[in-house]
Amino acid sequence: MLPLKLIQENSDFIIERLKIKNFDAKPIIGRILAADDRRRALQTSIDIQLADLNNLARQIGQLFKEGKSQEAEEAKNQTFQIKEQNRILKEEHAALEAELQDMVVQLPNLPYELVPAGKTPEDNQLIRTGGTIPEPDVNRKAHWDLLAGSGLIDFELGVKLTGAGFPVYQREAARLQRALINFFLDQGLKAGFTEVQPPIMVNEASAYGTGQLPDKEAQMYRSEADGLYLIPTAEVPVTNIFRDEILSAEQLPVRYMAYTPCFRREAGSWGSHVRGLNRLHQFDKVEIVQVRHPDNSYAGLEEMVNYVESLVNLLELPYRIIRLCGGDMSFTSAMTYDFEVFAAGQGRWLEVSSVSNFESFQANRLKLRFREKATNALASPTP
RNA sequence: GGAGAGAUGGCCGAGUGGUCGAAGGCGCACGCCUGGAAAGCGUGUACCCUGCGUGAAGCGGGGUCGAGGGUUCGAAUCCCUCUUUCUCCGCCA
């Protein structure tokens, strides 16, 4: 969420920057500013009324004490009128605040100055590559063919137990999965990240805090009876640790990591290109999160990119690092690097990790305060 | 699931209808004192919205004592709902 103050004072700048993200902010900012003016005027009127009421209440107490009950009754009658007027204004004020909030959260984060304009992945910037891409092999097999019949990763069994997108890992595959999780956590520990095991279900407030609600509700699994959501990423519980918190500068930077299973409904994004493990409803991920002072958030981003790169190197995978263009970036991100690994079996690049700086966008929404911004990255242990 | 007791500032802890954003203590910051420190003394020490002011300092108004609603001229204090913590009972393992 962008700070209202920034919208009030630098609306032209915001409109200009959001063009990089192909977002036309002009109409909505116009409505935000109008609603905000009205809101402030109302606030002033309401405050004056409340001040009057406070004064009257004090006088009434005094009058009763002095035995002037006649005058006290008269003053009481005055308060009835003011209260009725106040009630009307408050209703309008509350409606306006809700409307304003709805509009402000529709504005995406501003892209950082290095972010290239563009609409599709074609416009992304290649930063660097590493590792060796194996020679194309005519006999190559994608993992779903390679694994077929082995039962190591059993998609059909998953369908029996749960449904499509919930594979069962068995024997060596289960061990490999466990080993990868441990590998990422152990490396993270060495790199100075603090390990946490958060709940994998969150309440509504947390889902709002990181922006899954209200817009992405359809992407989450929900426990209707309890009002809880299965997390789509550990980013949700881990970032919400800091919701409504005020950190002191010396507590920064905070560096957390968490392994969790992740759950995504992937409504509407199913297709022929997402076979096998390429897109799942349940998968495992080790998330890393930093909360940084705004002055060095981009140093933090680079640090995380280098860290993730070291992991990919240790695994000896051929990779490339890509800076996403405005159109390909997420709503909340100011700048994102994607890590892609070349999947020889499929003969194409697959995203394995995404590292973003959210600047203060998430922190604002979370009411995480004391001059800091949040930086976030995720490293994924699946293929 | 049932019964009871709690939820107050960074922490502890007073406060049962008005003068309470809230006593007292601890912690922290600054100052005095000291060769230096401790002790002592003094001052200050939440957040949000808003008006004047340069988005400083400062001053003013409003709101916030778990959350929301209600009673009242007036609520931290009374009532209701919810959340949550603790104790006891039950249930499940």
Tab-separated table of C-alpha atoms (C1' of nucleotides) in Angstrom:
chain	number	residue	atom	x	y	z
A	1	MET	CA	0.000	0.000	0.000
A	2	LEU	CA	1.324	3.406	-0.937
A	3	PRO	CA	1.225	5.999	1.847
A	4	LEU	CA	-1.661	8.425	1.485
A	5	LYS	CA	0.736	11.278	2.076
A	6	LEU	CA	2.735	10.314	-0.998
A	7	ILE	CA	-0.436	10.225	-3.078
A	8	GLN	CA	-1.455	13.657	-1.828
A	9	GLU	CA	1.858	15.259	-2.512
A	10	ASN	CA	3.381	13.417	-5.457
A	11	SER	CA	0.452	12.208	-7.480
A	12	ASP	CA	2.071	13.156	-10.792
A	13	PHE	CA	5.182	11.205	-9.923
A	14	ILE	CA	3.092	8.136	-9.049
A	15	ILE	CA	1.118	8.345	-12.280
A	16	GLU	CA	4.375	8.609	-14.227
A	17	ARG	CA	6.085	5.698	-12.460
A	18	LEU	CA	3.112	3.384	-12.737
A	19	LYS	CA	3.172	3.701	-16.517
A	20	ILE	CA	6.179	1.375	-16.303
A	21	LYS	CA	3.790	-1.182	-14.861
A	22	ASN	CA	1.214	-0.389	-17.546
A	23	PHE	CA	-1.118	0.925	-14.885
A	24	ASP	CA	-3.142	4.034	-15.552
A	25	ALA	CA	-3.310	5.582	-12.104
A	26	LYS	CA	-4.731	8.934	-13.077
A	27	PRO	CA	-8.483	8.305	-12.684
A	28	ILE	CA	-8.224	6.503	-9.388
A	29	ILE	CA	-5.825	9.022	-7.904
A	30	GLY	CA	-8.255	11.785	-8.823
A	31	ARG	CA	-10.972	10.000	-6.896
A	32	ILE	CA	-8.657	9.306	-3.970
A	33	LEU	CA	-7.705	12.950	-3.629
A	34	ALA	CA	-11.323	14.096	-3.808
A	35	ALA	CA	-12.415	11.542	-1.202
A	36	ASP	CA	-9.505	12.487	1.018
A	37	ASP	CA	-10.342	16.191	0.923
A	38	ARG	CA	-13.883	15.417	1.894
A	39	ARG	CA	-12.693	13.062	4.598
A	40	ARG	CA	-10.464	15.679	6.183
A	41	ALA	CA	-13.199	18.292	6.133
A	42	LEU	CA	-15.539	15.839	7.817
A	43	GLN	CA	-12.900	14.949	10.350
A	44	THR	CA	-12.594	18.593	11.335
A	45	SER	CA	-16.363	19.026	11.725
A	46	ILE	CA	-16.653	15.852	13.754
A	47	ASP	CA	-13.784	16.844	16.011
A	48	ILE	CA	-15.356	20.225	16.702
A	49	GLN	CA	-18.626	18.569	17.641
A	50	LEU	CA	-16.862	16.109	19.910
A	51	ALA	CA	-14.938	18.912	21.557
A	52	ASP	CA	-18.247	20.685	22.224
A	53	LEU	CA	-19.695	17.522	23.703
A	54	ASN	CA	-16.694	17.060	25.928
A	55	ASN	CA	-17.010	20.616	27.195
A	56	LEU	CA	-20.726	20.259	27.837
A	57	ALA	CA	-20.235	17.009	29.704
A	58	ARG	CA	-17.695	18.694	31.918
A	59	GLN	CA	-20.034	21.620	32.553
A	60	ILE	CA	-22.939	19.337	33.360
A	61	GLY	CA	-20.892	17.536	35.971
A	62	GLN	CA	-19.926	20.863	37.471
A	63	LEU	CA	-23.497	22.186	37.422
A	64	PHE	CA	-24.853	19.125	39.211
A	65	LYS	CA	-22.178	19.475	41.806
A	66	GLU	CA	-23.253	23.061	42.378
A	67	GLY	CA	-26.863	21.990	42.622
A	68	LYS	CA	-27.914	23.829	39.474
A	69	SER	CA	-29.913	20.954	38.096
A	70	GLN	CA	-32.143	23.234	36.016
A	71	GLU	CA	-29.159	24.491	33.977
A	72	ALA	CA	-27.695	21.033	33.805
A	73	GLU	CA	-30.851	19.727	32.185
A	74	GLU	CA	-30.714	22.484	29.614
A	75	ALA	CA	-27.139	21.612	28.767
A	76	LYS	CA	-28.149	17.989	28.412
A	77	ASN	CA	-30.714	18.915	25.805
A	78	GLN	CA	-27.999	20.658	23.844
A	79	THR	CA	-25.933	17.508	23.748
A	80	PHE	CA	-28.784	15.511	22.229
A	81	GLN	CA	-28.825	17.742	19.202
A	82	ILE	CA	-25.091	17.699	18.720
A	83	LYS	CA	-24.959	13.957	19.128
A	84	GLU	CA	-27.558	13.422	16.450
A	85	GLN	CA	-25.672	15.627	13.994
A	86	ASN	CA	-22.467	13.914	14.941
A	87	ARG	CA	-23.923	10.500	14.278
A	88	ILE	CA	-24.767	11.461	10.699
A	89	LEU	CA	-21.329	12.884	9.991
A	90	LYS	CA	-19.634	9.853	11.517
A	91	GLU	CA	-21.545	7.533	9.247
A	92	GLU	CA	-20.458	9.464	6.201
A	93	HIS	CA	-16.894	9.569	7.500
A	94	ALA	CA	-16.761	5.820	8.057
A	95	ALA	CA	-18.138	5.132	4.578
A	96	LEU	CA	-15.603	7.512	3.088
A	97	GLU	CA	-12.708	5.914	4.927
A	98	ALA	CA	-13.697	2.472	3.703
A	99	GLU	CA	-14.023	3.777	0.157
A	100	LEU	CA	-10.659	5.501	0.398
A	101	GLN	CA	-8.994	2.375	1.709
A	102	ASP	CA	-10.498	0.314	-1.107
A	103	MET	CA	-9.087	2.703	-3.661
A	104	VAL	CA	-5.637	3.090	-2.133
A	105	VAL	CA	-5.038	-0.659	-2.029
A	106	GLN	CA	-5.742	-0.820	-5.730
A	107	LEU	CA	-2.591	1.133	-6.510
A	108	PRO	CA	0.365	-1.144	-7.233
A	109	ASN	CA	3.791	-0.532	-5.802
A	110	LEU	CA	5.999	1.869	-7.724
A	111	PRO	CA	8.691	0.208	-9.816
A	112	TYR	CA	12.286	1.008	-8.925
A	113	GLU	CA	14.316	3.118	-11.336
A	114	LEU	CA	16.179	0.093	-12.739
A	115	VAL	CA	13.000	-1.675	-13.764
A	116	PRO	CA	12.611	-1.778	-17.546
A	117	ALA	CA	9.314	-0.845	-19.148
A	118	GLY	CA	7.551	-3.660	-20.931
A	119	LYS	CA	4.498	-5.810	-21.017
A	120	THR	CA	5.545	-9.405	-21.476
A	121	PRO	CA	8.380	-11.712	-20.398
A	122	GLU	CA	10.003	-10.771	-23.736
A	123	ASP	CA	10.869	-7.421	-22.169
A	124	ASN	CA	12.623	-8.873	-19.133
A	125	GLN	CA	16.348	-8.200	-18.741
A	126	LEU	CA	18.856	-10.990	-18.599
A	127	ILE	CA	21.301	-10.141	-15.819
A	128	ARG	CA	23.657	-13.077	-15.948
A	129	THR	CA	23.879	-16.806	-16.492
A	130	GLY	CA	25.812	-19.574	-14.777
A	131	GLY	CA	26.441	-23.297	-14.962
A	132	THR	CA	26.575	-25.350	-18.110
A	133	ILE	CA	23.581	-26.152	-20.233
A	134	PRO	CA	23.833	-29.780	-21.318
A	135	GLU	CA	23.866	-30.633	-25.024
A	136	PRO	CA	20.387	-31.320	-26.360
A	137	ASP	CA	19.680	-35.025	-26.240
A	138	VAL	CA	17.230	-36.519	-28.689
A	139	ASN	CA	16.417	-39.188	-26.144
A	140	ARG	CA	15.709	-36.686	-23.421
A	141	LYS	CA	12.668	-37.305	-21.287
A	142	ALA	CA	10.685	-34.903	-19.161
A	143	HIS	CA	10.457	-35.943	-15.528
A	144	TRP	CA	6.899	-37.207	-15.900
A	145	ASP	CA	8.047	-39.662	-18.554
A	146	LEU	CA	11.251	-40.480	-16.742
A	147	LEU	CA	9.353	-41.279	-13.570
A	148	ALA	CA	6.519	-43.094	-15.237
A	149	GLY	CA	5.892	-46.464	-13.651
A	150	SER	CA	8.559	-45.959	-10.993
A	151	GLY	CA	6.143	-44.737	-8.381
A	152	LEU	CA	8.832	-42.373	-7.110
A	153	ILE	CA	6.569	-39.430	-7.667
A	154	ASP	CA	3.114	-40.871	-8.021
A	155	PHE	CA	0.613	-38.487	-9.546
A	156	GLU	CA	-2.165	-41.053	-9.884
A	157	LEU	CA	-1.889	-42.049	-6.261
A	158	GLY	CA	-2.156	-38.384	-5.346
A	159	VAL	CA	-5.346	-38.180	-7.376
A	160	LYS	CA	-6.698	-41.143	-5.435
A	161	LEU	CA	-5.840	-39.607	-2.073
A	162	THR	CA	-6.664	-36.003	-2.804
A	163	GLY	CA	-6.862	-34.857	-6.420
A	164	ALA	CA	-4.759	-33.583	-9.293
A	165	GLY	CA	-1.793	-31.475	-8.264
A	166	PHE	CA	-1.138	-33.379	-5.048
A	167	PRO	CA	1.571	-35.906	-5.933
A	168	VAL	CA	2.852	-38.561	-3.569
A	169	TYR	CA	6.638	-38.677	-3.197
A	170	GLN	CA	7.930	-42.113	-2.348
A	171	ARG	CA	11.219	-43.730	-1.398
A	172	GLU	CA	14.180	-41.894	-2.970
A	173	ALA	CA	11.956	-39.059	-4.165
A	174	ALA	CA	10.666	-38.484	-0.638
A	175	ARG	CA	14.239	-38.552	0.657
A	176	LEU	CA	15.373	-36.147	-2.043
A	177	GLN	CA	12.622	-33.731	-1.131
A	178	ARG	CA	13.593	-33.925	2.524
A	179	ALA	CA	17.273	-33.537	1.681
A	180	LEU	CA	16.615	-30.425	-0.391
A	181	ILE	CA	14.609	-28.830	2.382
A	182	ASN	CA	17.377	-29.567	4.844
A	183	PHE	CA	19.995	-28.323	2.429
A	184	PHE	CA	18.272	-24.947	2.024
A	185	LEU	CA	17.672	-24.566	5.743
A	186	ASP	CA	21.233	-25.512	6.634
A	187	GLN	CA	22.647	-23.111	4.075
A	188	GLY	CA	20.309	-20.404	5.296
A	189	LEU	CA	21.462	-20.939	8.845
A	190	LYS	CA	25.071	-20.518	7.723
A	191	ALA	CA	24.097	-17.358	5.898
A	192	GLY	CA	22.659	-15.922	9.094
A	193	PHE	CA	18.939	-16.481	8.670
A	194	THR	CA	16.813	-17.264	11.706
A	195	GLU	CA	14.711	-20.366	11.279
A	196	VAL	CA	11.016	-20.228	12.104
A	197	GLN	CA	8.213	-22.740	11.811
A	198	PRO	CA	5.045	-20.755	11.332
A	199	PRO	CA	1.487	-22.063	11.209
A	200	ILE	CA	0.472	-23.120	7.727
A	201	MET	CA	-3.020	-21.778	8.263
A	202	VAL	CA	-3.635	-18.101	8.828
A	203	ASN	CA	-6.580	-15.958	9.833
A	204	GLU	CA	-8.261	-13.279	7.788
A	205	ALA	CA	-6.239	-10.430	9.236
A	206	SER	CA	-2.996	-12.077	8.148
A	207	ALA	CA	-4.346	-12.772	4.681
A	208	TYR	CA	-5.189	-9.088	4.402
A	209	GLY	CA	-1.823	-8.093	5.791
A	210	THR	CA	0.103	-9.493	2.866
A	211	GLY	CA	-2.546	-8.733	0.277
A	212	GLN	CA	-3.974	-12.205	-0.427
A	213	LEU	CA	-7.286	-10.714	0.538
A	214	PRO	CA	-9.429	-9.273	-0.786
A	215	ASP	CA	-8.359	-9.928	-4.386
A	216	LYS	CA	-6.761	-13.339	-4.369
A	217	GLU	CA	-9.203	-15.158	-2.165
A	218	ALA	CA	-10.024	-17.578	-4.981
A	219	GLN	CA	-6.394	-18.730	-5.038
A	220	MET	CA	-6.430	-19.925	-1.435
A	221	TYR	CA	-7.849	-23.006	0.197
A	222	ARG	CA	-10.151	-22.056	2.985
A	223	SER	CA	-11.495	-23.687	6.100
A	224	GLU	CA	-14.973	-22.271	6.106
A	225	ALA	CA	-15.888	-23.375	9.623
A	226	ASP	CA	-12.890	-21.653	11.208
A	227	GLY	CA	-12.359	-18.716	8.879
A	228	LEU	CA	-8.786	-19.841	8.222
A	229	TYR	CA	-6.765	-20.075	5.034
A	230	LEU	CA	-4.070	-22.512	4.000
A	231	ILE	CA	-1.023	-20.428	3.180
A	232	PRO	CA	0.007	-20.022	-0.471
A	233	THR	CA	3.546	-19.238	0.730
A	234	ALA	CA	5.390	-18.876	4.033
A	235	GLU	CA	5.665	-15.214	3.184
A	236	VAL	CA	2.166	-14.792	4.606
A	237	PRO	CA	2.709	-16.011	8.181
A	238	VAL	CA	6.339	-14.903	8.370
A	239	THR	CA	5.694	-11.367	7.175
A	240	ASN	CA	2.661	-11.094	9.432
A	241	ILE	CA	4.905	-11.686	12.425
A	242	PHE	CA	5.596	-7.986	12.054
A	243	ARG	CA	2.031	-6.834	11.567
A	244	ASP	CA	1.212	-3.853	13.800
A	245	GLU	CA	4.703	-3.934	15.255
A	246	ILE	CA	7.086	-1.071	15.770
A	247	LEU	CA	10.718	-2.071	15.465
A	248	SER	CA	13.626	-0.015	16.643
A	249	ALA	CA	16.320	0.730	14.094
A	250	GLU	CA	18.925	-1.366	15.882
A	251	GLN	CA	16.740	-4.449	15.524
A	252	LEU	CA	17.230	-4.219	11.767
A	253	PRO	CA	17.928	-6.028	9.599
A	254	VAL	CA	15.658	-8.913	10.525
A	255	ARG	CA	16.490	-12.033	8.524
A	256	TYR	CA	14.071	-14.945	8.714
A	257	MET	CA	13.635	-18.189	6.862
A	258	ALA	CA	10.895	-20.773	7.007
A	259	TYR	CA	10.159	-24.073	5.389
A	260	THR	CA	6.482	-24.768	4.845
A	261	PRO	CA	4.265	-26.643	2.482
A	262	CYS	CA	2.366	-24.191	0.280
A	263	PHE	CA	-1.158	-24.508	-1.072
A	264	ARG	CA	-2.520	-22.867	-4.160
A	265	ARG	CA	-5.811	-23.515	-5.871
A	266	GLU	CA	-4.423	-22.241	-9.180
A	267	ALA	CA	-7.959	-21.521	-10.285
A	268	GLY	CA	-8.026	-20.769	-13.956
A	269	SER	CA	-4.354	-21.344	-14.614
A	270	TRP	CA	-4.448	-25.016	-15.454
A	271	GLY	CA	-3.288	-26.000	-18.929
A	272	SER	CA	-1.307	-28.430	-20.986
A	273	HIS	CA	1.996	-26.668	-20.228
A	274	VAL	CA	1.764	-27.376	-16.520
A	275	ARG	CA	2.323	-31.093	-16.508
A	276	GLY	CA	4.063	-33.082	-13.832
A	277	LEU	CA	5.663	-31.047	-11.088
A	278	ASN	CA	5.613	-27.793	-13.006
A	279	ARG	CA	2.587	-26.495	-11.186
A	280	LEU	CA	1.071	-28.070	-8.097
A	281	HIS	CA	-1.655	-27.403	-5.600
A	282	GLN	CA	0.668	-28.412	-2.788
A	283	PHE	CA	4.407	-27.940	-2.858
A	284	ASP	CA	7.293	-27.342	-0.477
A	285	LYS	CA	9.215	-24.129	-0.258
A	286	VAL	CA	11.876	-22.522	1.875
A	287	GLU	CA	11.154	-18.830	2.150
A	288	ILE	CA	13.605	-16.126	3.154
A	289	VAL	CA	12.452	-12.738	4.349
A	290	GLN	CA	14.345	-9.658	5.363
A	291	VAL	CA	13.117	-6.515	7.021
A	292	ARG	CA	15.582	-3.770	6.304
A	293	HIS	CA	16.175	-0.127	6.866
A	294	PRO	CA	14.939	1.730	3.768
A	295	ASP	CA	18.380	3.175	3.170
A	296	ASN	CA	19.885	-0.214	2.415
A	297	SER	CA	16.990	-2.276	1.159
A	298	TYR	CA	18.566	-2.628	-2.270
A	299	ALA	CA	21.816	-3.814	-0.742
A	300	GLY	CA	19.638	-6.399	0.980
A	301	LEU	CA	18.098	-7.380	-2.331
A	302	GLU	CA	21.514	-7.873	-3.932
A	303	GLU	CA	22.621	-9.856	-0.896
A	304	MET	CA	19.678	-12.181	-1.294
A	305	VAL	CA	20.256	-12.592	-5.009
A	306	ASN	CA	23.857	-13.539	-4.316
A	307	TYR	CA	22.755	-15.944	-1.634
A	308	VAL	CA	20.255	-17.693	-3.894
A	309	GLU	CA	22.861	-17.789	-6.652
A	310	SER	CA	25.247	-19.557	-4.278
A	311	LEU	CA	22.592	-22.215	-3.685
A	312	VAL	CA	22.036	-22.822	-7.360
A	313	ASN	CA	25.801	-23.042	-7.850
A	314	LEU	CA	26.166	-25.559	-5.039
A	315	LEU	CA	23.528	-27.664	-6.737
A	316	GLU	CA	25.470	-27.283	-10.004
A	317	LEU	CA	22.435	-26.256	-11.968
A	318	PRO	CA	22.544	-24.189	-15.159
A	319	TYR	CA	20.743	-20.964	-14.344
A	320	ARG	CA	20.017	-17.451	-15.421
A	321	ILE	CA	19.025	-14.404	-13.444
A	322	ILE	CA	16.404	-12.137	-14.909
A	323	ARG	CA	15.197	-8.709	-13.939
A	324	LEU	CA	11.467	-8.537	-14.538
A	325	CYS	CA	10.029	-5.741	-16.597
A	326	GLY	CA	7.245	-3.546	-15.222
A	327	GLY	CA	4.508	-5.557	-16.856
A	328	ASP	CA	5.749	-8.904	-15.588
A	329	MET	CA	6.273	-7.798	-12.011
A	330	SER	CA	3.870	-8.475	-9.194
A	331	PHE	CA	1.506	-5.887	-7.795
A	332	THR	CA	3.495	-5.458	-4.595
A	333	SER	CA	7.026	-5.527	-5.948
A	334	ALA	CA	9.309	-2.582	-6.638
A	335	MET	CA	11.897	-4.775	-8.298
A	336	THR	CA	12.082	-8.517	-8.845
A	337	TYR	CA	14.797	-10.900	-9.918
A	338	ASP	CA	13.721	-14.311	-11.109
A	339	PHE	CA	15.993	-17.320	-11.039
A	340	GLU	CA	15.422	-19.777	-13.833
A	341	VAL	CA	17.030	-23.167	-14.135
A	342	PHE	CA	17.367	-25.019	-17.408
A	343	ALA	CA	15.334	-28.216	-17.264
A	344	ALA	CA	17.119	-30.464	-19.730
A	345	GLY	CA	14.309	-32.997	-19.752
A	346	GLN	CA	11.780	-30.424	-20.859
A	347	GLY	CA	14.278	-28.382	-22.831
A	348	ARG	CA	13.217	-25.104	-21.262
A	349	TRP	CA	13.865	-22.638	-18.481
A	350	LEU	CA	11.810	-22.961	-15.313
A	351	GLU	CA	11.489	-20.401	-12.553
A	352	VAL	CA	12.865	-21.794	-9.300
A	353	SER	CA	13.151	-18.674	-7.207
A	354	SER	CA	11.991	-15.104	-7.157
A	355	VAL	CA	13.616	-12.340	-5.140
A	356	SER	CA	11.811	-9.051	-4.664
A	357	ASN	CA	12.173	-5.769	-2.903
A	358	PHE	CA	8.813	-4.470	-1.757
A	359	GLU	CA	10.319	-1.278	-0.362
A	360	SER	CA	7.811	0.036	2.200
A	361	PHE	CA	4.752	-1.204	0.327
A	362	GLN	CA	4.152	-4.302	2.441
A	363	ALA	CA	5.274	-2.575	5.622
A	364	ASN	CA	2.648	0.133	5.134
A	365	ARG	CA	-0.090	-2.343	4.651
A	366	LEU	CA	1.065	-4.361	7.655
A	367	LYS	CA	1.509	-1.265	9.798
A	368	LEU	CA	5.073	-2.360	10.383
A	369	ARG	CA	6.840	0.799	11.377
A	370	PHE	CA	9.956	2.705	12.356
A	371	ARG	CA	11.613	3.602	9.121
A	372	GLU	CA	12.068	0.374	7.414
A	373	LYS	CA	11.004	-1.492	4.334
A	374	ALA	CA	10.527	-5.156	3.712
A	375	THR	CA	12.533	-7.218	1.322
A	376	ASN	CA	11.462	-10.669	0.412
A	377	ALA	CA	12.664	-13.603	-1.560
A	378	LEU	CA	11.714	-17.165	-1.958
A	379	ALA	CA	13.760	-20.201	-2.777
A	380	SER	CA	11.942	-23.238	-3.961
A	381	PRO	CA	13.115	-26.793	-3.362
A	382	THR	CA	10.860	-28.358	-5.994
A	383	PRO	CA	12.359	-29.173	-9.428
B	1	G	C1'	-17.850	-28.628	25.356
B	2	G	C1'	-19.122	-26.582	30.718
B	3	A	C1'	-17.744	-23.308	35.099
B	4	G	C1'	-14.803	-19.438	37.052
B	5	A	C1'	-10.922	-15.550	36.911
B	6	G	C1'	-8.157	-12.209	33.914
B	7	A	C1'	-6.748	-8.878	29.387
B	8	U	C1'	-4.480	-1.323	31.478
B	9	G	C1'	1.617	2.288	28.609
B	10	G	C1'	8.494	-1.081	26.778
B	11	C	C1'	7.654	-4.241	31.499
B	12	C	C1'	5.269	-4.785	36.476
B	13	G	C1'	1.017	-2.825	38.547
B	14	A	C1'	-3.018	0.883	40.734
B	15	G	C1'	-7.535	2.573	39.207
B	16	U	C1'	-15.365	0.318	39.886
B	17	G	C1'	-19.018	6.577	36.533
B	18	G	C1'	-16.674	13.024	35.866
B	19	U	C1'	-10.883	16.677	37.445
B	20	C	C1'	-7.659	9.443	34.043
B	21	G	C1'	-3.859	8.925	28.390
B	22	A	C1'	-4.221	6.939	33.048
B	23	A	C1'	-1.031	6.697	40.355
B	24	G	C1'	3.353	4.094	41.816
B	25	G	C1'	7.542	1.138	40.515
B	26	C	C1'	11.072	-0.857	36.910
B	27	G	C1'	13.445	0.080	32.425
B	28	C	C1'	15.191	3.784	29.013
B	29	A	C1'	16.955	8.982	27.613
B	30	C	C1'	18.876	13.611	29.049
B	31	G	C1'	20.710	16.862	32.918
B	32	C	C1'	22.875	17.833	37.898
B	33	C	C1'	26.359	15.623	41.132
B	34	U	C1'	31.592	12.780	40.423
B	35	G	C1'	38.510	12.478	38.807
B	36	G	C1'	35.269	8.540	36.670
B	37	A	C1'	31.312	5.437	37.992
B	38	A	C1'	27.463	3.736	41.374
B	39	A	C1'	23.992	5.818	44.507
B	40	G	C1'	21.143	10.172	44.875
B	41	C	C1'	18.383	14.277	42.789
B	42	G	C1'	15.698	16.532	38.628
B	43	U	C1'	13.313	16.304	33.820
B	44	G	C1'	11.330	13.480	30.066
B	45	U	C1'	9.563	8.826	28.169
B	46	A	C1'	2.758	5.364	23.604
B	47	C	C1'	0.306	5.428	19.007
B	48	C	C1'	-3.233	7.206	15.199
B	49	C	C1'	-6.217	11.178	12.747
B	50	U	C1'	-6.484	16.399	12.368
B	51	G	C1'	-5.616	22.308	12.563
B	52	C	C1'	-1.681	26.311	12.710
B	53	G	C1'	3.580	25.935	11.544
B	54	U	C1'	8.355	24.504	6.432
B	55	G	C1'	6.174	17.166	6.339
B	56	A	C1'	11.351	20.838	12.204
B	57	A	C1'	10.486	22.467	17.060
B	58	G	C1'	6.193	23.817	19.292
B	59	C	C1'	1.085	24.630	20.284
B	60	G	C1'	-4.304	23.250	19.757
B	61	G	C1'	-8.618	19.617	18.722
B	62	G	C1'	-10.200	14.448	18.371
B	63	G	C1'	-9.508	9.149	19.140
B	64	U	C1'	-7.263	4.878	21.478
B	65	C	C1'	-6.948	1.143	28.690
B	66	G	C1'	-7.835	-6.863	24.044
B	67	A	C1'	-11.819	-5.959	19.621
B	68	G	C1'	-16.732	-4.436	18.398
B	69	G	C1'	-21.513	-2.727	19.970
B	70	G	C1'	-24.719	-0.574	23.954
B	71	U	C1'	-26.301	2.405	28.543
B	72	U	C1'	-25.118	7.594	30.183
B	73	C	C1'	-24.733	14.620	29.622
B	74	G	C1'	-20.088	11.847	30.805
B	75	A	C1'	-17.129	4.887	30.587
B	76	A	C1'	-10.533	2.071	31.768
B	77	U	C1'	-14.703	1.745	35.251
B	78	C	C1'	-21.733	-0.548	34.032
B	79	C	C1'	-24.225	-4.069	30.134
B	80	C	C1'	-23.890	-7.400	25.595
B	81	U	C1'	-21.068	-10.083	21.797
B	82	C	C1'	-16.410	-11.748	20.141
B	83	U	C1'	-11.111	-12.862	20.632
B	84	U	C1'	-7.500	-14.467	23.919
B	85	U	C1'	-4.792	-16.162	28.616
B	86	C	C1'	-5.042	-18.917	33.177
B	87	U	C1'	-7.533	-22.526	36.680
B	88	C	C1'	-11.046	-26.521	37.379
B	89	C	C1'	-14.454	-30.243	35.171
B	90	G	C1'	-15.872	-33.120	30.953
B	91	C	C1'	-14.598	-35.283	26.146
B	92	C	C1'	-10.930	-37.261	22.729
B	93	A	C1'	-6.014	-39.362	22.167
